[in-house]
Coordinates of N, CA, C and O in Angstrom, one line a residue:
X1 N -87.2 -171.0 -42.4 CA -86.2 -169.9 -42.4 C -86.9 -168.7 -42.8 O -87.8 -168.5 -43.6
X2 N -86.3 -167.6 -42.3 CA -86.6 -166.2 -42.7 C -85.9 -165.8 -43.8 O -84.7 -166.0 -44.0
X3 N -86.6 -165.1 -44.7 CA -86.0 -164.6 -45.9 C -86.2 -163.0 -46.0 O -87.3 -162.6 -45.8
X4 N -85.2 -162.3 -46.2 CA -85.4 -160.7 -46.4 C -84.7 -160.4 -47.7 O -83.7 -161.1 -48.2
X5 N -85.2 -159.3 -48.1 CA -84.7 -158.8 -49.4 C -83.2 -158.3 -49.1 O -82.9 -157.9 -48.0
X6 N -82.4 -158.5 -50.1 CA -81.0 -158.2 -50.0 C -80.8 -156.8 -49.3 O -81.3 -155.8 -49.7
X7 N -80.1 -156.6 -48.3 CA -79.6 -155.4 -47.8 C -80.6 -155.0 -46.7 O -80.7 -153.8 -46.2
X8 N -81.7 -155.7 -46.4 CA -82.8 -155.2 -45.5 C -82.9 -156.1 -44.2 O -84.0 -156.3 -43.8
X9 N -81.8 -156.7 -43.7 CA -82.0 -157.4 -42.5 C -82.2 -156.5 -41.4 O -81.8 -155.3 -41.3
X10 N -83.1 -156.9 -40.6 CA -83.6 -156.0 -39.5 C -82.6 -156.0 -38.3 O -83.0 -155.5 -37.1
X11 N -81.6 -156.5 -38.4 CA -80.4 -156.5 -37.3 C -79.0 -156.5 -38.0 O -78.9 -156.8 -39.1
X12 N -78.2 -156.2 -37.2 CA -76.6 -156.2 -37.7 C -76.0 -157.3 -36.9 O -76.0 -157.4 -35.8
X13 N -75.3 -158.2 -37.5 CA -74.6 -159.3 -37.0 C -73.3 -158.8 -36.6 O -72.6 -158.2 -37.4
X14 N -72.8 -159.2 -35.4 CA -71.5 -158.8 -35.0 C -70.7 -160.0 -34.6 O -71.2 -160.8 -34.0
X15 N -69.5 -160.0 -35.1 CA -68.6 -161.2 -34.7 C -67.5 -160.6 -33.9 O -66.9 -159.7 -34.2
X16 N -67.3 -161.0 -32.7 CA -66.3 -160.7 -31.7 C -65.2 -161.6 -31.7 O -65.3 -162.7 -32.2
X17 N -64.0 -161.2 -31.2 CA -62.8 -161.9 -31.3 C -62.9 -163.3 -30.8 O -62.3 -164.2 -31.3
X18 N -63.6 -163.6 -29.7 CA -63.8 -164.9 -29.2 C -64.5 -165.8 -30.1 O -65.5 -165.4 -30.6
X19 N -64.1 -167.1 -30.3 CA -64.6 -167.9 -31.3 C -65.9 -168.5 -30.8 O -66.6 -169.2 -31.6
X20 N -66.2 -168.4 -29.6 CA -67.4 -169.1 -29.0 C -68.6 -168.2 -28.7 O -69.5 -168.6 -28.1
X21 N -68.8 -167.1 -29.4 CA -69.7 -166.1 -28.9 C -70.1 -165.3 -30.2 O -69.3 -165.0 -31.0
X22 N -71.3 -164.9 -30.4 CA -71.9 -164.2 -31.4 C -72.8 -163.1 -30.8 O -73.3 -163.4 -29.8
X23 N -73.0 -162.0 -31.6 CA -73.9 -161.1 -31.1 C -74.8 -160.5 -32.2 O -74.4 -160.5 -33.3
X24 N -76.0 -160.0 -31.7 CA -76.9 -159.3 -32.7 C -77.1 -157.9 -32.1 O -77.3 -157.8 -31.0
X25 N -77.0 -157.0 -33.0 CA -77.3 -155.6 -32.6 C -78.4 -155.0 -33.5 O -78.4 -155.1 -34.7
X26 N -79.5 -154.5 -32.7 CA -80.8 -154.0 -33.4 C -80.7 -152.6 -33.2 O -80.8 -152.1 -32.0
X27 N -80.6 -151.9 -34.2 CA -80.7 -150.4 -34.1 C -82.1 -149.9 -34.2 O -83.0 -150.4 -34.7
X28 N -82.4 -148.8 -33.4 CA -83.8 -148.2 -33.4 C -84.5 -148.0 -34.7 O -85.6 -148.4 -34.9
X29 N -83.7 -147.5 -35.6 CA -84.2 -147.2 -36.9 C -84.7 -148.4 -37.6 O -85.7 -148.4 -38.4
X30 N -84.1 -149.5 -37.4 CA -84.4 -150.7 -38.1 C -85.8 -151.2 -37.7 O -86.4 -152.0 -38.4
X31 N -86.4 -150.8 -36.5 CA -87.6 -151.3 -35.9 C -88.7 -150.8 -36.7 O -89.9 -151.2 -36.6
X32 N -88.4 -149.7 -37.5 CA -89.4 -149.0 -38.4 C -89.5 -149.7 -39.8 O -90.2 -149.3 -40.6
X33 N -88.4 -150.5 -40.0 CA -88.3 -151.1 -41.5 C -89.7 -151.9 -41.8 O -90.3 -152.6 -40.9
X34 N -90.1 -151.9 -42.9 CA -91.3 -152.7 -43.4 C -91.1 -154.2 -43.3 O -91.9 -155.0 -43.2
X35 N -89.8 -154.7 -43.2 CA -89.4 -156.0 -43.1 C -89.6 -156.5 -41.7 O -89.9 -157.7 -41.5
X36 N -89.3 -155.6 -40.6 CA -89.3 -156.1 -39.4 C -90.6 -156.9 -38.8 O -90.3 -157.9 -38.3
X37 N -91.8 -156.4 -39.2 CA -92.9 -157.2 -38.5 C -93.0 -158.6 -39.1 O -93.6 -159.4 -38.3
X38 N -92.4 -159.0 -40.1 CA -92.6 -160.3 -40.6 C -91.8 -161.3 -39.9 O -91.9 -162.5 -39.9
X39 N -90.9 -160.8 -38.9 CA -90.1 -161.8 -38.0 C -91.2 -162.6 -37.2 O -91.0 -163.8 -37.1
X40 N -92.1 -162.1 -36.6 CA -93.0 -162.9 -35.7 C -94.4 -162.3 -35.6 O -95.1 -162.7 -34.7
X41 N -94.8 -161.4 -36.6 CA -96.0 -160.8 -36.5 C -96.0 -159.5 -35.6 O -96.9 -158.8 -35.5
X42 N -95.0 -159.3 -34.9 CA -94.9 -158.2 -34.0 C -93.4 -157.5 -34.2 O -92.7 -158.0 -35.0
X43 N -93.2 -156.4 -33.5 CA -91.8 -155.9 -33.7 C -90.9 -156.3 -32.6 O -89.8 -155.9 -32.5
X44 N -91.2 -157.5 -31.9 CA -90.4 -158.0 -30.9 C -89.4 -159.2 -31.6 O -90.0 -160.0 -32.3
X45 N -88.1 -159.1 -31.4 CA -87.3 -160.0 -32.0 C -86.5 -160.8 -30.8 O -85.4 -161.1 -31.1
X46 N -87.1 -160.9 -29.7 CA -86.5 -161.7 -28.7 C -85.9 -163.0 -28.9 O -84.9 -163.5 -28.6
X47 N -86.5 -163.7 -29.9 CA -86.1 -165.2 -30.3 C -84.8 -165.1 -31.1 O -84.2 -166.1 -31.2
X48 N -84.4 -164.0 -31.8 CA -83.2 -163.9 -32.5 C -82.0 -164.2 -31.8 O -81.0 -164.7 -32.2
X49 N -82.0 -163.9 -30.5 CA -80.8 -164.1 -29.7 C -80.5 -165.4 -29.5 O -79.2 -166.0 -29.3
X50 N -81.4 -166.5 -29.8 CA -81.1 -167.9 -29.6 C -80.5 -168.5 -30.9 O -79.8 -169.5 -30.8
X51 N -80.6 -167.8 -32.1 CA -80.3 -168.4 -33.2 C -78.7 -168.8 -33.2 O -78.3 -169.8 -33.9
X52 N -77.9 -167.8 -32.9 CA -76.4 -168.2 -32.9 C -76.1 -169.4 -32.3 O -75.1 -170.1 -32.5
X53 N -76.7 -169.8 -31.3 CA -76.5 -171.0 -30.4 C -76.7 -172.2 -31.2 O -76.4 -173.2 -30.7
X54 N -77.4 -172.1 -32.3 CA -77.7 -173.3 -33.2 C -76.3 -173.8 -33.9 O -76.2 -174.8 -34.4
X55 N -75.3 -172.9 -33.8 CA -74.0 -173.2 -34.5 C -73.1 -174.0 -33.5 O -73.1 -173.6 -32.5
X56 N -72.8 -175.1 -34.0 CA -72.0 -176.0 -33.3 C -70.8 -175.3 -32.7 O -69.9 -174.7 -33.3
X57 N -70.6 -175.6 -31.3 CA -69.5 -175.1 -30.6 C -69.8 -173.6 -29.9 O -69.0 -173.2 -29.2
X58 N -70.9 -173.0 -30.3 CA -71.3 -171.7 -29.7 C -71.7 -171.8 -28.4 O -72.5 -172.7 -28.1
X59 N -71.1 -171.0 -27.5 CA -71.6 -171.1 -26.1 C -72.4 -169.9 -25.6 O -73.1 -170.0 -24.6
X60 N -72.3 -168.8 -26.2 CA -73.0 -167.5 -25.8 C -73.4 -166.6 -26.9 O -72.7 -166.5 -27.8
X61 N -74.5 -166.1 -26.8 CA -75.0 -165.1 -27.7 C -75.6 -164.0 -26.9 O -76.3 -164.0 -25.9
X62 N -75.3 -162.7 -27.4 CA -75.7 -161.5 -26.9 C -76.4 -160.7 -27.8 O -76.0 -160.5 -29.0
X63 N -77.6 -160.1 -27.5 CA -78.3 -159.2 -28.3 C -78.4 -158.0 -27.7 O -78.7 -157.8 -26.5
X64 N -78.1 -156.9 -28.4 CA -78.3 -155.4 -28.0 C -79.4 -154.8 -28.8 O -79.4 -154.9 -30.0
X65 N -80.3 -154.2 -28.2 CA -81.4 -153.5 -28.9 C -81.7 -152.0 -28.2 O -81.8 -151.9 -27.1
X66 N -81.7 -151.1 -29.1 CA -81.8 -149.7 -28.7 C -83.4 -149.6 -28.4 O -84.2 -150.2 -29.1
X67 N -83.6 -148.9 -27.3 CA -85.1 -148.6 -26.9 C -85.7 -147.8 -27.9 O -85.1 -146.8 -28.4
X68 N -86.9 -148.0 -28.4 CA -87.6 -147.1 -29.4 C -88.4 -145.9 -28.8 O -88.8 -145.2 -29.6
X69 N -88.3 -145.8 -27.3 CA -88.9 -144.7 -26.8 C -87.9 -143.8 -26.1 O -88.3 -142.6 -25.9
X70 N -86.9 -144.4 -25.6 CA -85.9 -143.5 -24.8 C -84.5 -143.5 -25.4 O -83.9 -144.7 -25.8
X71 N -83.8 -142.4 -25.4 CA -82.5 -142.4 -26.0 C -81.6 -142.9 -24.9 O -81.8 -143.0 -23.7
X72 N -80.4 -143.5 -25.4 CA -79.4 -144.1 -24.5 C -80.0 -145.0 -23.5 O -79.4 -145.2 -22.3
X73 N -80.8 -145.9 -24.1 CA -81.2 -147.1 -23.3 C -81.1 -148.3 -24.2 O -81.8 -148.4 -25.2
X74 N -80.3 -149.2 -23.7 CA -80.0 -150.4 -24.5 C -80.5 -151.7 -23.7 O -80.1 -151.9 -22.6
X75 N -81.3 -152.4 -24.3 CA -81.8 -153.7 -23.7 C -80.8 -154.8 -24.2 O -80.5 -155.0 -25.4
X76 N -80.3 -155.6 -23.2 CA -79.4 -156.6 -23.4 C -80.2 -158.0 -23.1 O -80.7 -158.2 -22.2
X77 N -80.0 -159.0 -24.1 CA -80.4 -160.4 -23.9 C -79.2 -161.2 -24.0 O -78.5 -161.0 -25.0
X78 N -79.0 -162.1 -23.1 CA -78.1 -163.1 -23.1 C -78.6 -164.5 -23.2 O -79.4 -164.7 -22.4
X79 N -77.9 -165.4 -23.8 CA -78.3 -166.8 -23.9 C -77.0 -167.5 -23.9 O -76.0 -167.2 -24.7
X80 N -76.9 -168.8 -23.3 CA -75.8 -169.6 -23.2 C -76.3 -171.0 -23.2 O -77.5 -171.3 -23.1
X81 N -75.3 -171.9 -23.5 CA -75.6 -173.3 -23.6 C -74.6 -173.9 -22.5 O -73.6 -173.4 -22.2
X82 N -75.0 -175.2 -22.0 CA -74.1 -175.8 -21.1 C -74.0 -175.1 -19.8 O -75.1 -174.7 -19.3
X83 N -72.9 -175.2 -19.2 CA -72.8 -174.6 -17.8 C -72.2 -173.1 -17.8 O -71.9 -172.7 -16.7
X84 N -72.2 -172.4 -18.8 CA -71.8 -171.0 -18.8 C -72.9 -170.2 -18.3 O -74.0 -170.1 -18.9
X85 N -72.6 -169.5 -17.1 CA -73.6 -168.6 -16.4 C -73.8 -167.3 -16.9 O -73.2 -166.3 -16.6
X86 N -74.7 -167.3 -18.1 CA -74.8 -165.9 -18.6 C -75.6 -165.0 -17.5 O -75.4 -163.7 -17.7
X87 N -76.2 -165.5 -16.6 CA -76.8 -164.6 -15.5 C -75.8 -163.8 -14.7 O -75.9 -162.7 -14.3
X88 N -74.7 -164.5 -14.6 CA -73.5 -163.8 -13.8 C -73.1 -162.7 -14.6 O -72.7 -161.7 -14.1
X89 N -72.9 -163.0 -15.9 CA -72.5 -161.9 -16.8 C -73.4 -160.8 -16.8 O -73.0 -159.6 -16.9
X90 N -74.7 -161.1 -16.9 CA -75.7 -160.1 -16.8 C -75.6 -159.2 -15.6 O -75.7 -158.0 -15.6
X91 N -75.4 -159.8 -14.3 CA -75.2 -159.2 -13.1 C -74.0 -158.2 -13.1 O -74.1 -157.1 -12.8
X92 N -72.9 -158.9 -13.6 CA -71.7 -158.1 -13.6 C -71.4 -156.9 -14.5 O -70.8 -155.9 -14.2
X93 N -72.2 -157.0 -15.7 CA -71.8 -156.1 -16.7 C -73.0 -155.3 -17.3 O -73.0 -154.2 -17.8
X94 N -74.2 -155.8 -17.1 CA -75.4 -155.3 -17.8 C -76.5 -154.9 -16.8 O -77.7 -154.9 -17.2
X95 N -76.3 -154.7 -15.5 CA -77.3 -154.3 -14.5 C -78.5 -155.2 -14.6 O -79.8 -154.8 -14.6
X96 N -78.4 -156.6 -14.6 CA -79.5 -157.4 -14.9 C -79.2 -158.7 -14.2 O -78.6 -158.8 -13.2
X97 N -79.8 -159.7 -14.7 CA -79.7 -161.1 -14.0 C -80.5 -162.1 -14.8 O -81.0 -161.7 -15.9
X98 N -81.0 -163.2 -14.2 CA -81.8 -164.1 -14.8 C -81.4 -165.6 -14.5 O -81.0 -165.9 -13.3
X99 N -81.6 -166.5 -15.3 CA -81.3 -167.9 -15.1 C -80.0 -168.2 -15.7 O -79.3 -167.5 -16.6
X100 N -79.4 -169.5 -15.4 CA -78.2 -169.8 -16.0 C -78.0 -169.7 -17.4 O -76.9 -169.1 -17.7
X101 N -79.0 -170.1 -18.2 CA -78.8 -170.0 -19.7 C -79.7 -168.9 -20.3 O -79.5 -168.9 -21.6
X102 N -80.4 -168.2 -19.6 CA -81.1 -167.0 -20.2 C -81.3 -165.9 -19.2 O -81.7 -166.1 -18.1
X103 N -80.8 -164.8 -19.7 CA -80.8 -163.7 -18.7 C -80.9 -162.4 -19.6 O -80.7 -162.4 -20.8
X104 N -81.0 -161.3 -18.9 CA -80.9 -160.0 -19.7 C -80.6 -158.8 -18.7 O -80.4 -159.0 -17.5
X105 N -80.5 -157.7 -19.2 CA -80.3 -156.4 -18.5 C -80.5 -155.2 -19.4 O -81.0 -155.3 -20.5
X106 N -80.0 -154.1 -18.9 CA -79.9 -152.9 -19.7 C -78.8 -152.0 -19.3 O -78.3 -152.0 -18.2
X107 N -78.5 -151.2 -20.3 CA -77.3 -150.2 -20.1 C -77.9 -148.9 -20.5 O -78.7 -148.7 -21.4
X108 N -77.6 -147.9 -19.8 CA -77.9 -146.4 -20.2 C -76.7 -145.8 -20.8 O -75.9 -145.2 -20.3
X109 N -76.5 -146.1 -22.0 CA -75.5 -145.5 -22.9 C -75.8 -145.6 -24.4 O -76.9 -146.1 -24.8
X110 N -75.0 -145.2 -25.2 CA -75.2 -145.5 -26.7 C -74.9 -146.9 -27.1 O -74.3 -147.5 -26.3
X111 N -75.3 -147.2 -28.2 CA -75.1 -148.5 -28.7 C -73.7 -148.9 -28.9 O -73.2 -149.9 -28.6
X112 N -72.9 -147.8 -29.3 CA -71.5 -148.0 -29.5 C -70.8 -148.3 -28.2 O -70.0 -149.2 -28.0
X113 N -71.3 -147.5 -27.2 CA -70.8 -147.9 -25.8 C -71.1 -149.2 -25.2 O -70.3 -149.9 -24.6
X114 N -72.3 -149.5 -25.5 CA -72.8 -150.9 -25.1 C -72.0 -152.0 -25.8 O -71.6 -153.0 -25.2
X115 N -71.6 -151.8 -27.0 CA -70.7 -152.9 -27.6 C -69.4 -152.9 -27.0 O -68.9 -154.0 -26.8
X116 N -68.8 -151.8 -26.5 CA -67.6 -151.8 -25.6 C -67.8 -152.6 -24.3 O -66.8 -153.3 -24.0
X117 N -68.9 -152.4 -23.8 CA -69.2 -153.1 -22.5 C -69.2 -154.7 -22.8 O -68.7 -155.5 -22.0
X118 N -69.9 -155.0 -24.0 CA -69.9 -156.4 -24.3 C -68.5 -156.9 -24.4 O -68.1 -158.1 -24.0
X119 N -67.6 -156.2 -25.1 CA -66.2 -156.7 -25.3 C -65.5 -156.7 -24.0 O -64.6 -157.8 -23.7
X120 N -65.7 -155.9 -22.9 CA -65.2 -156.0 -21.7 C -65.7 -157.3 -21.0 O -64.9 -157.9 -20.3
X121 N -67.0 -157.5 -21.1 CA -67.7 -158.8 -20.4 C -67.0 -160.0 -21.2 O -66.6 -160.9 -20.3
X122 N -66.7 -160.0 -22.4 CA -66.1 -161.1 -23.0 C -64.7 -161.4 -22.5 O -64.3 -162.5 -22.3
X123 N -64.0 -160.2 -22.6 CA -62.5 -160.4 -22.0 C -62.5 -160.9 -20.6 O -61.8 -161.8 -20.1
X124 N -63.5 -160.5 -19.7 CA -63.5 -160.9 -18.4 C -63.8 -162.4 -18.1 O -63.3 -162.9 -17.3
X125 N -64.7 -162.8 -19.1 CA -65.3 -164.2 -19.0 C -64.6 -165.2 -20.0 O -64.9 -166.3 -20.2
X126 N -63.5 -164.6 -20.7 CA -62.9 -165.5 -21.8 C -62.4 -166.8 -21.3 O -62.7 -167.7 -22.0
X127 N -61.8 -166.9 -20.1 CA -61.3 -168.3 -19.7 C -62.5 -169.3 -19.6 O -62.4 -170.3 -20.0
X128 N -63.6 -168.9 -18.9 CA -64.8 -169.7 -18.7 C -65.5 -170.0 -20.1 O -65.9 -171.1 -20.3
X129 N -65.4 -169.1 -21.0 CA -66.0 -169.3 -22.5 C -65.2 -170.3 -23.3 O -65.7 -171.0 -23.9
X130 N -63.9 -170.2 -23.2 CA -63.0 -171.0 -23.9 C -62.7 -172.4 -23.3 O -62.2 -173.1 -24.0
X131 N -62.9 -172.5 -22.1 CA -62.5 -173.6 -21.3 C -61.1 -173.6 -20.9 O -60.5 -174.5 -20.3
X132 N -60.4 -172.5 -21.0 CA -58.9 -172.4 -20.7 C -58.8 -171.9 -19.3 O -57.6 -171.7 -18.9
X133 N -59.8 -171.5 -18.5 CA -59.8 -170.9 -17.3 C -61.0 -171.1 -16.4 O -62.1 -171.5 -17.0
X134 N -60.9 -170.9 -15.3 CA -62.1 -171.0 -14.3 C -63.1 -169.8 -14.6 O -62.7 -168.8 -15.1
X135 N -64.2 -170.0 -14.0 CA -65.3 -168.9 -13.9 C -64.7 -167.8 -13.0 O -64.3 -168.1 -11.9
X136 N -64.6 -166.5 -13.4 CA -63.9 -165.6 -12.5 C -64.9 -165.3 -11.4 O -66.2 -165.5 -11.6
X137 N -64.5 -164.6 -10.4 CA -65.3 -164.1 -9.4 C -66.1 -163.0 -10.0 O -65.8 -162.3 -11.0
X138 N -67.2 -162.6 -9.3 CA -68.0 -161.6 -9.8 C -67.2 -160.2 -9.6 O -66.4 -160.1 -8.9
X139 N -67.4 -159.3 -10.5 CA -66.8 -158.1 -10.5 C -67.1 -157.4 -9.0 O -66.2 -156.8 -8.6
X140 N -68.2 -157.6 -8.5 CA -68.5 -156.9 -7.3 C -67.7 -157.5 -6.1 O -67.1 -156.9 -5.3
X141 N -67.5 -158.9 -6.2 CA -66.7 -159.6 -5.3 C -65.2 -159.1 -5.5 O -64.5 -159.0 -4.5
X142 N -64.8 -159.1 -6.7 CA -63.5 -158.6 -7.1 C -63.1 -157.3 -6.5 O -62.1 -157.0 -5.8
X143 N -64.1 -156.4 -6.6 CA -63.8 -155.0 -6.1 C -63.8 -155.0 -4.6 O -63.0 -154.3 -4.0
X144 N -64.8 -155.7 -3.9 CA -64.6 -155.8 -2.4 C -63.3 -156.4 -2.0 O -62.9 -156.0 -1.0
X145 N -62.9 -157.4 -2.7 CA -61.6 -158.1 -2.3 C -60.4 -157.1 -2.4 O -59.7 -157.0 -1.7
X146 N -60.4 -156.3 -3.5 CA -59.4 -155.2 -3.8 C -59.4 -154.2 -2.7 O -58.4 -153.7 -2.4
X147 N -60.7 -153.8 -2.4 CA -60.8 -152.8 -1.3 C -60.3 -153.3 0.0 O -60.0 -152.4 1.0
X148 N -60.4 -154.5 0.4 CA -60.0 -155.0 1.8 C -58.6 -155.3 1.8 O -58.2 -155.7 2.9
X149 N -57.9 -155.2 0.8 CA -56.4 -155.4 0.7 C -55.7 -154.3 1.4 O -56.1 -153.1 1.3

């Protein structure tokens, strides 16, 4: 396990209203922290997105990371377990894609705005995440269907 001095975690954990999802938010200023390199010997924390999935019942984990070279560029990593298609969520909301259980994307906005997009994505996929509903159509399909009516 990783141990950090009190108050010096290199990420901020976010809990969203849905009980089956967790997120990590990495601010650019945290990447300069003296604690950060001890995560993996580099400043890359890609593996952190997998950690919430170790919690029983967790289906989705989302990581948001500010780019350290460009303003208003947020890198998004998504991981899921089971048959939840995080690649579809990445396509629909994060300008990305990937595999069924591992995908990513990027947003051109502030970190606060990116958190709002995550909340929109969770609301859109809530039924599939909770098991209370089917997997929704992709947002692109939804818009096309709405335009054809």
